[in-house]
Amino acid sequence: MPCYKIDGVTPVVHPTAYVHPTAVLIGDVIIKERCYVGPNACLRGDFGRITMEEESNLQDNCVVHGFADSHTIIGKHGHIGHGAILHGCVIGRDSLVGMNAVVMDNAVIGEESIVAAAAFVKSKFVCDTRSLLMGSPAKVLRQVSDEELAWKQVGTSEYIALTDRCLTSMVECSPLNVEEQNRPRLKTGQHKTKS
């Protein structure tokens, strides 16, 4: 993966974490145990610190950054969907930020919360535990239900398993020219779209 030291500060990646080779890490980035960082994610710790707590995931094309002296934190079991942007904010333990959502500076997303896809969370916004946020600007719609939280947790557990799968079986290869006969199917988790 492209990994860059700046001003003498080097990114830290725990050996049980998986960072895709196309992700970029710069400076004050700390990725803890069993985290997953997807393709083309960018973690720019060239002003403020970025920490991914244990078993959190940051999916494809996400951007994480912050102003000077900020500390962007993705809490344990945090789940950050494809294309999301986090800037100088705190994502609470076991929370989900949906695809293409934006969470701005000094915002604090409470534990076990869900930020809907494409939501825009303004600077300094703070919400309680188990808040469901939607809209632009995002507002608390209601509390996250037990069923919704359980659905989120299944998805996060599948990303924890994906970390292990990537560490043990993902290798760069050349594509085949034709589909092979009896092509195998991936036998992975049971997480499905929420209906």
Coordinates of N, CA and C in Angstrom, one line a residue, residues 2 64 70 73 121 138 141 143 153-154 182 185 187:
P2 N 0.4 2.3 -0.6 CA 1.2 3.6 -0.5 C 1.1 4.1 0.9
V64 N -10.7 10.1 5.0 CA -10.7 10.5 6.4 C -9.5 11.5 6.5
S70 N -6.9 18.0 15.4 CA -8.1 17.2 15.5 C -7.7 15.8 15.7
I73 N -11.8 9.8 15.0 CA -11.8 8.4 15.6 C -13.0 7.6 15.0
V121 N -23.7 15.5 7.9 CA -23.7 15.8 9.4 C -22.9 17.1 9.5
A138 N -28.2 16.6 8.3 CA -28.8 15.4 9.0 C -29.5 15.9 10.3
L141 N -33.9 11.3 13.3 CA -35.2 10.9 13.0 C -35.9 10.2 14.1
Q143 N -34.9 6.7 17.3 CA -33.9 5.8 17.9 C -33.7 4.6 17.0
Q153 N -24.8 -5.1 13.1 CA -23.8 -5.9 13.7 C -23.4 -7.1 12.9
V154 N -24.4 -7.7 12.2 CA -24.1 -8.8 11.3 C -23.2 -8.3 10.2
N182 N -18.0 -24.8 -14.6 CA -18.3 -25.1 -13.2 C -17.5 -24.1 -12.3
R185 N -18.5 -20.5 -6.8 CA -19.2 -19.3 -6.2 C -18.6 -19.1 -4.8
K187 N -18.6 -18.7 -1.0 CA -19.5 -19.1 0.1 C -19.1 -18.2 1.3

